[in-house]
Tab-separated table of C-alpha atoms and ligand atoms in Angstrom:
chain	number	residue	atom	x	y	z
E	1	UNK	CA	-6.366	3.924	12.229
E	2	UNK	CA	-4.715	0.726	10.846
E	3	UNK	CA	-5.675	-0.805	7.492
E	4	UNK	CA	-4.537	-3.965	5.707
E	5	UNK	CA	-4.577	-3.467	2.157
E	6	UNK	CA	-4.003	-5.797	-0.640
E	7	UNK	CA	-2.570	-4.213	-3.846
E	8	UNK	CA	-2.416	-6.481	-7.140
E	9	UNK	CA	-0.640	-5.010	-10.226
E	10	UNK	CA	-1.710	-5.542	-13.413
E	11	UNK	CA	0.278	-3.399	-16.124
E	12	UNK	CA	-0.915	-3.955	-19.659
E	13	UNK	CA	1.415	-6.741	-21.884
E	14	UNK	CA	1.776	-4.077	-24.398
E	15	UNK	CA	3.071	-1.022	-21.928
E	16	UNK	CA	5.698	0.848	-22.789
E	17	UNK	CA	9.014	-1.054	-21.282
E	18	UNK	CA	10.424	2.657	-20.437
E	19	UNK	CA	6.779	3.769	-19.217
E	20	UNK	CA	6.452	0.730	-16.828
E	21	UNK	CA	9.915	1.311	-15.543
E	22	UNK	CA	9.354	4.889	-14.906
E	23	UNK	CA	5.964	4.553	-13.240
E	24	UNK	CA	7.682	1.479	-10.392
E	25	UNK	CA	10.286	4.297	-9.761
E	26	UNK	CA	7.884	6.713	-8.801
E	27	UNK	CA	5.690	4.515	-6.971
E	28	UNK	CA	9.258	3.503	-5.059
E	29	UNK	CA	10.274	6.667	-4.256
E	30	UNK	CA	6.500	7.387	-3.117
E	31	UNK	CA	6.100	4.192	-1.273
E	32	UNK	CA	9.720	4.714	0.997
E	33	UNK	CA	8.644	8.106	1.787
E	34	UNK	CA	4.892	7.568	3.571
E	35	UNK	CA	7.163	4.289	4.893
E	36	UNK	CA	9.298	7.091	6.287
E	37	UNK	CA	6.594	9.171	7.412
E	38	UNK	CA	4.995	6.002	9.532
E	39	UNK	CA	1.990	6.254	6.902
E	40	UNK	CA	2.824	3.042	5.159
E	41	UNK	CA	3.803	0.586	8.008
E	42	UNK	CA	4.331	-2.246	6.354
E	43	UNK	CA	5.113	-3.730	2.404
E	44	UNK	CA	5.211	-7.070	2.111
E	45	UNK	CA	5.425	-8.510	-1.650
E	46	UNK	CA	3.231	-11.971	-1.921
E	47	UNK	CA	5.073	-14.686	-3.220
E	48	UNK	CA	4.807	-15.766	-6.617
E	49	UNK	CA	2.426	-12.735	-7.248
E	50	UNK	CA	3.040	-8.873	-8.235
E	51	UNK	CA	1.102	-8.057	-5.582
E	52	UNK	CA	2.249	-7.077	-1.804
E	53	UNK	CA	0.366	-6.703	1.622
E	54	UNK	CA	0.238	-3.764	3.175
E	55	UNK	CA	-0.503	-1.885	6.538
E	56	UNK	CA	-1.481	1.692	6.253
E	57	UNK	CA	-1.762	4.145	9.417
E	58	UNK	CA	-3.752	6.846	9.123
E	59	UNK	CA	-6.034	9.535	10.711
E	60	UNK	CA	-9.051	8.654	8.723
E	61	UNK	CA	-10.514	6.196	5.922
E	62	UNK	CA	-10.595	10.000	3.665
E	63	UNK	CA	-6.648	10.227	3.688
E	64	UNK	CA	-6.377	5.961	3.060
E	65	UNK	CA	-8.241	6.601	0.115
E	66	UNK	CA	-6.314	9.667	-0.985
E	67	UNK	CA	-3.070	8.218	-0.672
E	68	UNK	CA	-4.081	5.018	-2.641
E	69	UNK	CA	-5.305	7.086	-5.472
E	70	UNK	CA	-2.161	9.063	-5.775
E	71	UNK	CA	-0.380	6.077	-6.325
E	72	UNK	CA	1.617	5.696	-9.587
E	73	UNK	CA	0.498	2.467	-10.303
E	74	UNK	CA	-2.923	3.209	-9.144
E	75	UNK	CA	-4.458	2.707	-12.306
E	76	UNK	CA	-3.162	-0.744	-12.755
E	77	UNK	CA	-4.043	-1.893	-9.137
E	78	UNK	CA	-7.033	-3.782	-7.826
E	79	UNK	CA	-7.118	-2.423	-3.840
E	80	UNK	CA	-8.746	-4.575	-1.373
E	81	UNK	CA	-9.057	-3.102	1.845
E	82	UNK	CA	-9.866	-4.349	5.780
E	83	UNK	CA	-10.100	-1.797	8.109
E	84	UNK	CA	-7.801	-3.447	11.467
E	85	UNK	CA	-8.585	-2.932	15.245
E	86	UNK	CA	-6.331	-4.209	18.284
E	87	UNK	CA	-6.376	-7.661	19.190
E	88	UNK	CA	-7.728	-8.126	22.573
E	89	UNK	CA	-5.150	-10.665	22.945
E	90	UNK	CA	-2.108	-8.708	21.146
E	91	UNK	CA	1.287	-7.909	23.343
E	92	UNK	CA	1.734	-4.859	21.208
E	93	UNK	CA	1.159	-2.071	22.721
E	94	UNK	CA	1.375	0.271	20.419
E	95	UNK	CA	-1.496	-1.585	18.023
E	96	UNK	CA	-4.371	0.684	17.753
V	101	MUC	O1	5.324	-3.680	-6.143
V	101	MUC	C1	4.178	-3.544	-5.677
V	101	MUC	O2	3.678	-4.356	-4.895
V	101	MUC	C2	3.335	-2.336	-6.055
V	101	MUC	C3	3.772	-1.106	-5.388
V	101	MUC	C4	3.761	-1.036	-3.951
V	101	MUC	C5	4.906	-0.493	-3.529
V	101	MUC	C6	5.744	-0.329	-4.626
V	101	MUC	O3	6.893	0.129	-4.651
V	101	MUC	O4	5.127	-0.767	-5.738
């Protein structure tokens, strides 16, 4: 199942400098392994914004959810998410 989510950061002015650093790292290192794992199919930062768009692939709406919430930066994020089906028109195949 294929779901494009929108994921705006707001960290608080007055975090931390060493906290805020610490919590992108993890959220890096978290974020290149479900890319690894096909989970996380596409990042795509939104110009002028600290926010990216985002295609998840996964079994069920239960593990989207799951994985946004274990998200470092989950606390900081407003999610928006659109669940994706294939394009009668698409020349990808492999779109599902
Ligand atoms: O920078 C962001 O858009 C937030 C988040 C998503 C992936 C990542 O490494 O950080």
């Amino acid at each position: 199942m294929l779901f494009h989510v929108k994921m705006t950061v707001n960290l608080p002015v007055d975090m931390n400098p060493e906290r805020a650093a610490g919590l992108k790292a993890e959220e890096k290192a978290l974020a290149q392994r479900l890319q690894q794992e096909g989970k996380w199919r596409h990042l795509w930062r939104i110009a002028g914004l600290y926010a990216n768009y985002s295609v998840f692939d996964v079994d069920s709406v239960q593990e989207l959810h799951d994985l946004l919430m274990q998200l470092p930066l989950y606390p900081y994020m407003t999610i928006e998410v659109n669940a994706l089906c294939r394009h009668p028109s698409s020349i990808h195949e492999d779109d599902r």
